[in-house]
Amino acid sequence: MPAPAATYERVVYKNPSEYHYMKVCLEFQDCGVGLNAAQFKQLLISAVKDLFGEVDAALPLDILTYEEKTLSAILRICSSGLVKLWSSLTLLGSYKGKKCAFRVIQVSPFLLALSGNSRELVLD
Amino acid sequence: MVRFKHRYLLCELVSDDPRCRLSLDDRVLSSLVRDTIARVHGTFGAAACSIGFAVRYLNAYTGIVLLRCRKEFYQLVWSALPFITYLENKGHRYPCFLNTLHVGGTIRTCQKFLIQYNRRQLLILLQNCTDEGEREAIQKSVTRSCLLEEEEESGEEAAEAME
């Protein structure tokens, strides 16, 4: 007797996450330069606009957290725009005439992964 | 085989002002397209598209333009064309837009398409024209182009019969 066919459903996630999250830090050559969140976002968008034009400057980019003291932020970008954002952050050289550089600390498709960093782990 | 492959974009310049087409110059158009690509796609787009970029054919009377670009980046050029809104020449600014008619891999395919397109345009013009003198002139051009087509066909048939 043939056994009854078992019904099952297979779900395959080819690309589980449509967003990528980046933890970045902005470093200036001189100290004493402050930016608020709006100026930070303006800097990011102008960096992308410089390299990739108006079309890619309109990519949905979000700043999830921003700390003004350390100038570090967590950004969210759709996965197709990750390479463009990262390359334009790499090539950004100055803000209002002052030399600066973006340090990318962590990149992950999952936001939870950015909550802990084994490099900054302190063992008692 | 190893060669650089290109894409040829056949476009038509559409404008309200009749002086716009007459002031078309290949250098003016080339710099306009390059500036638009730089604005829309940034330094990356400007550099990528300007390697193999050239204006291959320009007809000031009908406003037909043939642009050449590399096959890898032709979509960047194509997507930047709708952002061209005006043509600037000697301080005069004419609003216009570029309508893409055909994308081909060689100049010959674009030429074949252009011949068919012009035949169809002549028939449309014939329907729309109001002046009697113009109507006769257009009818003459239409019959001439149809005769040329028949001559080509009969020539091909004769060649097949000989074989």
PDB file of C-alpha atoms in Angstrom:
ATOM      1  CA  MET A   1       0.000   0.000   0.000  1.00  0.00           C
ATOM      2  CA  PRO A   2       1.513   3.371  -0.924  1.00  0.00           C
ATOM      3  CA  ALA A   3       1.914   5.621   2.066  1.00  0.00           C
ATOM      4  CA  PRO A   4      -0.047   8.872   1.937  1.00  0.00           C
ATOM      5  CA  ALA A   5       2.049  11.731   0.688  1.00  0.00           C
ATOM      6  CA  ALA A   6       3.226  13.924   3.511  1.00  0.00           C
ATOM      7  CA  THR A   7       2.452  17.562   3.009  1.00  0.00           C
ATOM      8  CA  TYR A   8       5.165  19.948   3.940  1.00  0.00           C
ATOM      9  CA  GLU A   9       6.168  23.424   3.034  1.00  0.00           C
ATOM     10  CA  ARG A  10       9.722  24.454   2.371  1.00  0.00           C
ATOM     11  CA  VAL A  11      10.570  28.097   2.760  1.00  0.00           C
ATOM     12  CA  VAL A  12      13.874  29.235   1.291  1.00  0.00           C
ATOM     13  CA  TYR A  13      15.286  32.659   2.149  1.00  0.00           C
ATOM     14  CA  LYS A  14      17.708  33.622  -0.566  1.00  0.00           C
ATOM     15  CA  ASN A  15      18.436  37.003   0.860  1.00  0.00           C
ATOM     16  CA  PRO A  16      17.201  37.131   4.397  1.00  0.00           C
ATOM     17  CA  SER A  17      17.714  40.787   4.978  1.00  0.00           C
ATOM     18  CA  GLU A  18      16.839  43.670   2.730  1.00  0.00           C
ATOM     19  CA  TYR A  19      18.760  46.128   4.900  1.00  0.00           C
ATOM     20  CA  HIS A  20      22.367  46.261   6.010  1.00  0.00           C
ATOM     21  CA  TYR A  21      23.445  48.005   9.192  1.00  0.00           C
ATOM     22  CA  MET A  22      26.772  49.809   9.572  1.00  0.00           C
ATOM     23  CA  LYS A  23      28.434  51.126  12.696  1.00  0.00           C
ATOM     24  CA  VAL A  24      30.641  54.038  11.695  1.00  0.00           C
ATOM     25  CA  CYS A  25      32.700  56.660  13.467  1.00  0.00           C
ATOM     26  CA  LEU A  26      33.802  60.005  12.074  1.00  0.00           C
ATOM     27  CA  GLU A  27      37.324  61.160  12.957  1.00  0.00           C
ATOM     28  CA  PHE A  28      38.629  64.653  12.438  1.00  0.00           C
ATOM     29  CA  GLN A  29      42.246  65.614  12.194  1.00  0.00           C
ATOM     30  CA  ASP A  30      41.740  68.562  14.596  1.00  0.00           C
ATOM     31  CA  CYS A  31      39.658  68.281  17.721  1.00  0.00           C
ATOM     32  CA  GLY A  32      36.781  70.495  18.637  1.00  0.00           C
ATOM     33  CA  VAL A  33      34.585  69.950  15.593  1.00  0.00           C
ATOM     34  CA  GLY A  34      30.991  69.100  16.403  1.00  0.00           C
ATOM     35  CA  LEU A  35      28.135  68.033  14.184  1.00  0.00           C
ATOM     36  CA  ASN A  36      24.530  67.548  15.051  1.00  0.00           C
ATOM     37  CA  ALA A  37      22.475  64.719  13.580  1.00  0.00           C
ATOM     38  CA  ALA A  38      21.130  66.756  10.657  1.00  0.00           C
ATOM     39  CA  GLN A  39      24.605  67.941   9.637  1.00  0.00           C
ATOM     40  CA  PHE A  40      25.878  64.359   9.879  1.00  0.00           C
ATOM     41  CA  LYS A  41      23.156  63.109   7.553  1.00  0.00           C
ATOM     42  CA  GLN A  42      23.830  66.001   5.180  1.00  0.00           C
ATOM     43  CA  LEU A  43      27.493  64.978   5.112  1.00  0.00           C
ATOM     44  CA  LEU A  44      26.623  61.365   4.273  1.00  0.00           C
ATOM     45  CA  ILE A  45      24.231  62.329   1.494  1.00  0.00           C
ATOM     46  CA  SER A  46      26.668  64.799  -0.027  1.00  0.00           C
ATOM     47  CA  ALA A  47      29.389  62.118  -0.016  1.00  0.00           C
ATOM     48  CA  VAL A  48      27.162  59.719  -1.963  1.00  0.00           C
ATOM     49  CA  LYS A  49      25.996  62.502  -4.278  1.00  0.00           C
ATOM     50  CA  ASP A  50      29.583  63.433  -5.107  1.00  0.00           C
ATOM     51  CA  LEU A  51      30.550  59.955  -6.167  1.00  0.00           C
ATOM     52  CA  PHE A  52      27.351  58.429  -7.505  1.00  0.00           C
ATOM     53  CA  GLY A  53      25.125  61.337  -8.422  1.00  0.00           C
ATOM     54  CA  GLU A  54      21.625  62.471  -7.528  1.00  0.00           C
ATOM     55  CA  VAL A  55      20.027  59.119  -8.307  1.00  0.00           C
ATOM     56  CA  ASP A  56      21.996  57.261  -5.656  1.00  0.00           C
ATOM     57  CA  ALA A  57      21.932  60.138  -3.178  1.00  0.00           C
ATOM     58  CA  ALA A  58      18.208  59.435  -2.959  1.00  0.00           C
ATOM     59  CA  LEU A  59      18.750  55.904  -1.627  1.00  0.00           C
ATOM     60  CA  PRO A  60      16.766  55.341   1.596  1.00  0.00           C
ATOM     61  CA  LEU A  61      19.478  55.865   4.192  1.00  0.00           C
ATOM     62  CA  ASP A  62      18.602  56.095   7.875  1.00  0.00           C
ATOM     63  CA  ILE A  63      20.643  57.074  10.908  1.00  0.00           C
ATOM     64  CA  LEU A  64      19.342  54.872  13.684  1.00  0.00           C
ATOM     65  CA  THR A  65      21.500  56.235  16.507  1.00  0.00           C
ATOM     66  CA  TYR A  66      23.921  59.109  16.676  1.00  0.00           C
ATOM     67  CA  GLU A  67      26.234  60.183  19.481  1.00  0.00           C
ATOM     68  CA  GLU A  68      27.490  63.719  19.171  1.00  0.00           C
ATOM     69  CA  LYS A  69      30.340  63.335  21.653  1.00  0.00           C
ATOM     70  CA  THR A  70      32.049  60.412  19.954  1.00  0.00           C
ATOM     71  CA  LEU A  71      30.666  61.206  16.453  1.00  0.00           C
ATOM     72  CA  SER A  72      29.636  57.588  16.008  1.00  0.00           C
ATOM     73  CA  ALA A  73      26.427  56.362  14.424  1.00  0.00           C
ATOM     74  CA  ILE A  74      24.552  53.284  13.314  1.00  0.00           C
ATOM     75  CA  LEU A  75      23.300  53.553   9.731  1.00  0.00           C
ATOM     76  CA  ARG A  76      20.761  51.509   7.865  1.00  0.00           C
ATOM     77  CA  ILE A  77      20.880  51.172   4.096  1.00  0.00           C
ATOM     78  CA  CYS A  78      19.130  48.838   1.683  1.00  0.00           C
ATOM     79  CA  SER A  79      21.359  45.955   0.624  1.00  0.00           C
ATOM     80  CA  SER A  80      21.715  47.067  -2.988  1.00  0.00           C
ATOM     81  CA  GLY A  81      23.151  50.391  -1.838  1.00  0.00           C
ATOM     82  CA  LEU A  82      25.674  49.050   0.684  1.00  0.00           C
ATOM     83  CA  VAL A  83      28.629  48.978  -1.703  1.00  0.00           C
ATOM     84  CA  LYS A  84      27.871  52.491  -2.948  1.00  0.00           C
ATOM     85  CA  LEU A  85      27.551  53.936   0.551  1.00  0.00           C
ATOM     86  CA  TRP A  86      30.709  52.230   1.812  1.00  0.00           C
ATOM     87  CA  SER A  87      32.788  53.341  -1.167  1.00  0.00           C
ATOM     88  CA  SER A  88      31.584  56.932  -0.889  1.00  0.00           C
ATOM     89  CA  LEU A  89      32.370  56.957   2.857  1.00  0.00           C
ATOM     90  CA  THR A  90      35.855  55.690   2.036  1.00  0.00           C
ATOM     91  CA  LEU A  91      36.458  58.491  -0.454  1.00  0.00           C
ATOM     92  CA  LEU A  92      35.148  61.309   1.718  1.00  0.00           C
ATOM     93  CA  GLY A  93      38.058  63.568   2.638  1.00  0.00           C
ATOM     94  CA  SER A  94      36.885  66.744   4.227  1.00  0.00           C
ATOM     95  CA  TYR A  95      33.997  68.540   5.876  1.00  0.00           C
ATOM     96  CA  LYS A  96      33.865  72.334   5.510  1.00  0.00           C
ATOM     97  CA  GLY A  97      37.550  72.434   4.731  1.00  0.00           C
ATOM     98  CA  LYS A  98      38.610  70.325   7.701  1.00  0.00           C
ATOM     99  CA  LYS A  99      40.170  66.946   7.049  1.00  0.00           C
ATOM    100  CA  CYS A 100      38.206  63.974   8.299  1.00  0.00           C
ATOM    101  CA  ALA A 101      37.817  60.245   7.749  1.00  0.00           C
ATOM    102  CA  PHE A 102      35.122  57.684   8.318  1.00  0.00           C
ATOM    103  CA  ARG A 103      36.068  54.567  10.253  1.00  0.00           C
ATOM    104  CA  VAL A 104      33.745  51.629   9.589  1.00  0.00           C
ATOM    105  CA  ILE A 105      33.660  49.586  12.770  1.00  0.00           C
ATOM    106  CA  GLN A 106      31.092  46.909  11.970  1.00  0.00           C
ATOM    107  CA  VAL A 107      28.786  45.909   9.133  1.00  0.00           C
ATOM    108  CA  SER A 108      26.054  43.296   9.418  1.00  0.00           C
ATOM    109  CA  PRO A 109      22.727  42.398   7.831  1.00  0.00           C
ATOM    110  CA  PHE A 110      21.315  41.920  11.327  1.00  0.00           C
ATOM    111  CA  LEU A 111      20.922  44.763  13.764  1.00  0.00           C
ATOM    112  CA  LEU A 112      21.351  42.478  16.761  1.00  0.00           C
ATOM    113  CA  ALA A 113      24.908  41.707  15.712  1.00  0.00           C
ATOM    114  CA  LEU A 114      25.874  45.343  16.214  1.00  0.00           C
ATOM    115  CA  SER A 115      24.958  45.296  19.886  1.00  0.00           C
ATOM    116  CA  GLY A 116      28.118  43.459  20.886  1.00  0.00           C
ATOM    117  CA  ASN A 117      31.627  43.620  19.510  1.00  0.00           C
ATOM    118  CA  SER A 118      34.171  41.039  20.549  1.00  0.00           C
ATOM    119  CA  ARG A 119      36.997  43.531  20.007  1.00  0.00           C
ATOM    120  CA  GLU A 120      35.667  45.762  22.741  1.00  0.00           C
ATOM    121  CA  LEU A 121      34.909  42.908  25.083  1.00  0.00           C
ATOM    122  CA  VAL A 122      36.449  43.375  28.524  1.00  0.00           C
ATOM    123  CA  LEU A 123      37.178  40.217  30.423  1.00  0.00           C
ATOM    124  CA  ASP A 124      37.219  40.491  34.186  1.00  0.00           C
TER     125      ASP A 124
ATOM    126  CA  MET B   1      36.678  37.485 -29.960  1.00  0.00           C
ATOM    127  CA  VAL B   2      38.125  40.280 -27.957  1.00  0.00           C
ATOM    128  CA  ARG B   3      36.841  43.673 -28.976  1.00  0.00           C
ATOM    129  CA  PHE B   4      35.131  46.606 -27.326  1.00  0.00           C
ATOM    130  CA  LYS B   5      31.381  46.340 -27.774  1.00  0.00           C
ATOM    131  CA  HIS B   6      29.278  49.480 -28.063  1.00  0.00           C
ATOM    132  CA  ARG B   7      25.640  50.427 -27.922  1.00  0.00           C
ATOM    133  CA  TYR B   8      24.265  53.093 -30.255  1.00  0.00           C
ATOM    134  CA  LEU B   9      21.343  55.157 -28.923  1.00  0.00           C
ATOM    135  CA  LEU B  10      19.195  56.691 -31.641  1.00  0.00           C
ATOM    136  CA  CYS B  11      17.439  59.743 -30.192  1.00  0.00           C
ATOM    137  CA  GLU B  12      15.225  62.501 -31.478  1.00  0.00           C
ATOM    138  CA  LEU B  13      15.422  66.023 -30.138  1.00  0.00           C
ATOM    139  CA  VAL B  14      11.893  67.323 -29.591  1.00  0.00           C
ATOM    140  CA  SER B  15      11.323  70.993 -28.979  1.00  0.00           C
ATOM    141  CA  ASP B  16       8.615  73.632 -29.369  1.00  0.00           C
ATOM    142  CA  ASP B  17      11.057  76.211 -30.656  1.00  0.00           C
ATOM    143  CA  PRO B  18      12.186  75.691 -34.285  1.00  0.00           C
ATOM    144  CA  ARG B  19      15.488  77.491 -33.618  1.00  0.00           C
ATOM    145  CA  CYS B  20      16.493  74.798 -31.129  1.00  0.00           C
ATOM    146  CA  ARG B  21      17.190  72.134 -33.761  1.00  0.00           C
ATOM    147  CA  LEU B  22      19.104  74.537 -35.992  1.00  0.00           C
ATOM    148  CA  SER B  23      21.468  75.454 -33.185  1.00  0.00           C
ATOM    149  CA  LEU B  24      22.375  71.785 -32.631  1.00  0.00           C
ATOM    150  CA  ASP B  25      26.088  71.289 -32.676  1.00  0.00           C
ATOM    151  CA  ASP B  26      27.881  68.038 -31.874  1.00  0.00           C
ATOM    152  CA  ARG B  27      30.217  69.643 -29.346  1.00  0.00           C
ATOM    153  CA  VAL B  28      27.347  71.436 -27.596  1.00  0.00           C
ATOM    154  CA  LEU B  29      25.324  68.226 -27.414  1.00  0.00           C
ATOM    155  CA  SER B  30      28.300  66.147 -26.271  1.00  0.00           C
ATOM    156  CA  SER B  31      29.119  68.531 -23.422  1.00  0.00           C
ATOM    157  CA  LEU B  32      25.432  68.725 -22.454  1.00  0.00           C
ATOM    158  CA  VAL B  33      25.106  64.936 -22.218  1.00  0.00           C
ATOM    159  CA  ARG B  34      28.362  64.627 -20.262  1.00  0.00           C
ATOM    160  CA  ASP B  35      27.296  67.321 -17.774  1.00  0.00           C
ATOM    161  CA  THR B  36      23.923  65.649 -17.315  1.00  0.00           C
ATOM    162  CA  ILE B  37      25.532  62.253 -16.655  1.00  0.00           C
ATOM    163  CA  ALA B  38      27.887  63.878 -14.131  1.00  0.00           C
ATOM    164  CA  ARG B  39      24.914  65.442 -12.348  1.00  0.00           C
ATOM    165  CA  VAL B  40      22.731  62.341 -12.346  1.00  0.00           C
ATOM    166  CA  HIS B  41      25.341  59.601 -11.827  1.00  0.00           C
ATOM    167  CA  GLY B  42      28.192  61.481 -10.153  1.00  0.00           C
ATOM    168  CA  THR B  43      31.914  61.205 -10.774  1.00  0.00           C
ATOM    169  CA  PHE B  44      31.666  57.437 -11.189  1.00  0.00           C
ATOM    170  CA  GLY B  45      29.052  57.737 -13.929  1.00  0.00           C
ATOM    171  CA  ALA B  46      30.844  60.583 -15.672  1.00  0.00           C
ATOM    172  CA  ALA B  47      34.098  58.636 -15.808  1.00  0.00           C
ATOM    173  CA  ALA B  48      32.490  55.332 -16.809  1.00  0.00           C
ATOM    174  CA  CYS B  49      30.404  56.778 -19.641  1.00  0.00           C
ATOM    175  CA  SER B  50      32.911  59.189 -21.111  1.00  0.00           C
ATOM    176  CA  ILE B  51      35.439  56.537 -22.187  1.00  0.00           C
ATOM    177  CA  GLY B  52      33.661  55.364 -25.319  1.00  0.00           C
ATOM    178  CA  PHE B  53      31.247  58.267 -25.630  1.00  0.00           C
ATOM    179  CA  ALA B  54      30.834  60.002 -28.986  1.00  0.00           C
ATOM    180  CA  VAL B  55      28.148  61.714 -31.035  1.00  0.00           C
ATOM    181  CA  ARG B  56      28.230  59.707 -34.241  1.00  0.00           C
ATOM    182  CA  TYR B  57      25.484  61.304 -36.351  1.00  0.00           C
ATOM    183  CA  LEU B  58      23.600  64.554 -36.110  1.00  0.00           C
ATOM    184  CA  ASN B  59      20.860  65.879 -38.349  1.00  0.00           C
ATOM    185  CA  ALA B  60      19.919  69.475 -37.579  1.00  0.00           C
ATOM    186  CA  TYR B  61      16.807  69.438 -39.809  1.00  0.00           C
ATOM    187  CA  THR B  62      15.091  66.394 -38.343  1.00  0.00           C
ATOM    188  CA  GLY B  63      16.765  66.527 -34.913  1.00  0.00           C
ATOM    189  CA  ILE B  64      18.027  62.921 -35.067  1.00  0.00           C
ATOM    190  CA  VAL B  65      21.058  62.185 -32.925  1.00  0.00           C
ATOM    191  CA  LEU B  66      23.102  58.964 -32.720  1.00  0.00           C
ATOM    192  CA  LEU B  67      25.111  58.523 -29.518  1.00  0.00           C
ATOM    193  CA  ARG B  68      27.690  55.818 -28.917  1.00  0.00           C
ATOM    194  CA  CYS B  69      28.651  54.400 -25.539  1.00  0.00           C
ATOM    195  CA  ARG B  70      30.280  51.283 -24.137  1.00  0.00           C
ATOM    196  CA  LYS B  71      28.026  48.249 -23.717  1.00  0.00           C
ATOM    197  CA  GLU B  72      28.748  47.919 -19.975  1.00  0.00           C
ATOM    198  CA  PHE B  73      27.548  51.423 -19.166  1.00  0.00           C
ATOM    199  CA  TYR B  74      24.890  52.164 -21.760  1.00  0.00           C
ATOM    200  CA  GLN B  75      22.141  52.018 -19.153  1.00  0.00           C
ATOM    201  CA  LEU B  76      23.765  54.872 -17.214  1.00  0.00           C
ATOM    202  CA  VAL B  77      23.733  57.011 -20.372  1.00  0.00           C
ATOM    203  CA  TRP B  78      20.197  55.952 -21.309  1.00  0.00           C
ATOM    204  CA  SER B  79      18.809  56.732 -17.865  1.00  0.00           C
ATOM    205  CA  ALA B  80      20.440  60.178 -17.852  1.00  0.00           C
ATOM    206  CA  LEU B  81      18.820  61.276 -21.143  1.00  0.00           C
ATOM    207  CA  PRO B  82      15.378  62.154 -19.645  1.00  0.00           C
ATOM    208  CA  PHE B  83      17.116  64.615 -17.323  1.00  0.00           C
ATOM    209  CA  ILE B  84      18.091  66.839 -20.252  1.00  0.00           C
ATOM    210  CA  THR B  85      15.576  69.674 -20.209  1.00  0.00           C
ATOM    211  CA  TYR B  86      17.186  72.480 -22.171  1.00  0.00           C
ATOM    212  CA  LEU B  87      19.766  73.189 -24.831  1.00  0.00           C
ATOM    213  CA  GLU B  88      22.000  76.206 -24.292  1.00  0.00           C
ATOM    214  CA  ASN B  89      23.691  77.883 -27.233  1.00  0.00           C
ATOM    215  CA  LYS B  90      25.252  81.372 -27.329  1.00  0.00           C
ATOM    216  CA  GLY B  91      23.391  82.451 -24.218  1.00  0.00           C
ATOM    217  CA  HIS B  92      19.987  81.329 -25.507  1.00  0.00           C
ATOM    218  CA  ARG B  93      18.224  78.596 -23.618  1.00  0.00           C
ATOM    219  CA  TYR B  94      15.753  76.413 -25.513  1.00  0.00           C
ATOM    220  CA  PRO B  95      13.589  73.931 -23.592  1.00  0.00           C
ATOM    221  CA  CYS B  96      13.644  70.531 -25.253  1.00  0.00           C
ATOM    222  CA  PHE B  97      13.802  66.823 -24.522  1.00  0.00           C
ATOM    223  CA  LEU B  98      15.475  63.771 -26.037  1.00  0.00           C
ATOM    224  CA  ASN B  99      13.238  60.933 -27.134  1.00  0.00           C
ATOM    225  CA  THR B 100      15.065  57.598 -27.497  1.00  0.00           C
ATOM    226  CA  LEU B 101      13.846  55.775 -30.604  1.00  0.00           C
ATOM    227  CA  HIS B 102      16.138  52.744 -30.829  1.00  0.00           C
ATOM    228  CA  VAL B 103      19.097  51.076 -29.140  1.00  0.00           C
ATOM    229  CA  GLY B 104      21.309  49.071 -31.456  1.00  0.00           C
ATOM    230  CA  GLY B 105      24.589  47.245 -31.346  1.00  0.00           C
ATOM    231  CA  THR B 106      25.872  48.633 -34.641  1.00  0.00           C
ATOM    232  CA  ILE B 107      25.406  51.741 -36.734  1.00  0.00           C
ATOM    233  CA  ARG B 108      23.910  49.618 -39.528  1.00  0.00           C
ATOM    234  CA  THR B 109      20.941  48.382 -37.444  1.00  0.00           C
ATOM    235  CA  CYS B 110      20.245  51.931 -36.299  1.00  0.00           C
ATOM    236  CA  GLN B 111      20.349  53.095 -39.919  1.00  0.00           C
ATOM    237  CA  LYS B 112      17.866  50.384 -40.991  1.00  0.00           C
ATOM    238  CA  PHE B 113      15.524  51.404 -38.180  1.00  0.00           C
ATOM    239  CA  LEU B 114      15.893  55.076 -39.088  1.00  0.00           C
ATOM    240  CA  ILE B 115      14.930  54.413 -42.736  1.00  0.00           C
ATOM    241  CA  GLN B 116      11.749  52.575 -41.678  1.00  0.00           C
ATOM    242  CA  TYR B 117      10.968  55.255 -39.091  1.00  0.00           C
ATOM    243  CA  ASN B 118      11.358  58.058 -41.615  1.00  0.00           C
ATOM    244  CA  ARG B 119       9.035  56.262 -44.071  1.00  0.00           C
ATOM    245  CA  ARG B 120       6.381  55.994 -41.362  1.00  0.00           C
ATOM    246  CA  GLN B 121       6.903  59.641 -40.361  1.00  0.00           C
ATOM    247  CA  LEU B 122       6.399  60.763 -43.995  1.00  0.00           C
ATOM    248  CA  LEU B 123       3.025  58.995 -44.081  1.00  0.00           C
ATOM    249  CA  ILE B 124       2.008  60.623 -40.797  1.00  0.00           C
ATOM    250  CA  LEU B 125       3.078  64.025 -42.112  1.00  0.00           C
ATOM    251  CA  LEU B 126       1.021  63.419 -45.245  1.00  0.00           C
ATOM    252  CA  GLN B 127      -2.069  62.855 -43.119  1.00  0.00           C
ATOM    253  CA  ASN B 128      -1.505  65.929 -40.986  1.00  0.00           C
ATOM    254  CA  CYS B 129      -0.454  68.535 -43.524  1.00  0.00           C
ATOM    255  CA  THR B 130      -2.866  71.259 -44.554  1.00  0.00           C
ATOM    256  CA  ASP B 131      -1.128  73.206 -47.339  1.00  0.00           C
ATOM    257  CA  GLU B 132      -1.632  71.879 -50.916  1.00  0.00           C
ATOM    258  CA  GLY B 133       1.929  72.631 -52.046  1.00  0.00           C
ATOM    259  CA  GLU B 134       3.344  70.833 -49.014  1.00  0.00           C
ATOM    260  CA  ARG B 135       1.000  67.905 -49.662  1.00  0.00           C
ATOM    261  CA  GLU B 136       2.312  67.475 -53.208  1.00  0.00           C
ATOM    262  CA  ALA B 137       5.942  67.655 -52.063  1.00  0.00           C
ATOM    263  CA  ILE B 138       5.366  65.047 -49.354  1.00  0.00           C
ATOM    264  CA  GLN B 139       3.481  62.762 -51.779  1.00  0.00           C
ATOM    265  CA  LYS B 140       6.413  62.944 -54.189  1.00  0.00           C
ATOM    266  CA  SER B 141       8.886  61.962 -51.431  1.00  0.00           C
ATOM    267  CA  VAL B 142       6.634  59.092 -50.334  1.00  0.00           C
ATOM    268  CA  THR B 143       6.339  57.653 -53.850  1.00  0.00           C
ATOM    269  CA  ARG B 144      10.077  58.043 -54.354  1.00  0.00           C
ATOM    270  CA  SER B 145      10.866  56.137 -51.160  1.00  0.00           C
ATOM    271  CA  CYS B 146       8.344  53.404 -52.069  1.00  0.00           C
ATOM    272  CA  LEU B 147       9.842  53.083 -55.568  1.00  0.00           C
ATOM    273  CA  LEU B 148      13.304  52.651 -54.079  1.00  0.00           C
ATOM    274  CA  GLU B 149      11.940  49.864 -51.870  1.00  0.00           C
ATOM    275  CA  GLU B 150      10.373  48.090 -54.873  1.00  0.00           C
ATOM    276  CA  GLU B 151      13.609  48.408 -56.866  1.00  0.00           C
ATOM    277  CA  GLU B 152      15.507  46.790 -54.001  1.00  0.00           C
ATOM    278  CA  GLU B 153      12.980  43.941 -53.809  1.00  0.00           C
ATOM    279  CA  SER B 154      13.003  43.306 -57.576  1.00  0.00           C
ATOM    280  CA  GLY B 155      16.788  43.344 -57.534  1.00  0.00           C
ATOM    281  CA  GLU B 156      16.783  40.652 -54.840  1.00  0.00           C
ATOM    282  CA  GLU B 157      14.262  38.534 -56.773  1.00  0.00           C
ATOM    283  CA  ALA B 158      16.365  38.752 -59.945  1.00  0.00           C
ATOM    284  CA  ALA B 159      19.438  37.655 -57.994  1.00  0.00           C
ATOM    285  CA  GLU B 160      17.527  34.657 -56.534  1.00  0.00           C
ATOM    286  CA  ALA B 161      16.228  33.715 -60.030  1.00  0.00           C
ATOM    287  CA  MET B 162      19.789  33.721 -61.388  1.00  0.00           C
ATOM    288  CA  GLU B 163      20.887  31.358 -58.641  1.00  0.00           C
TER     289      GLU B 163
END
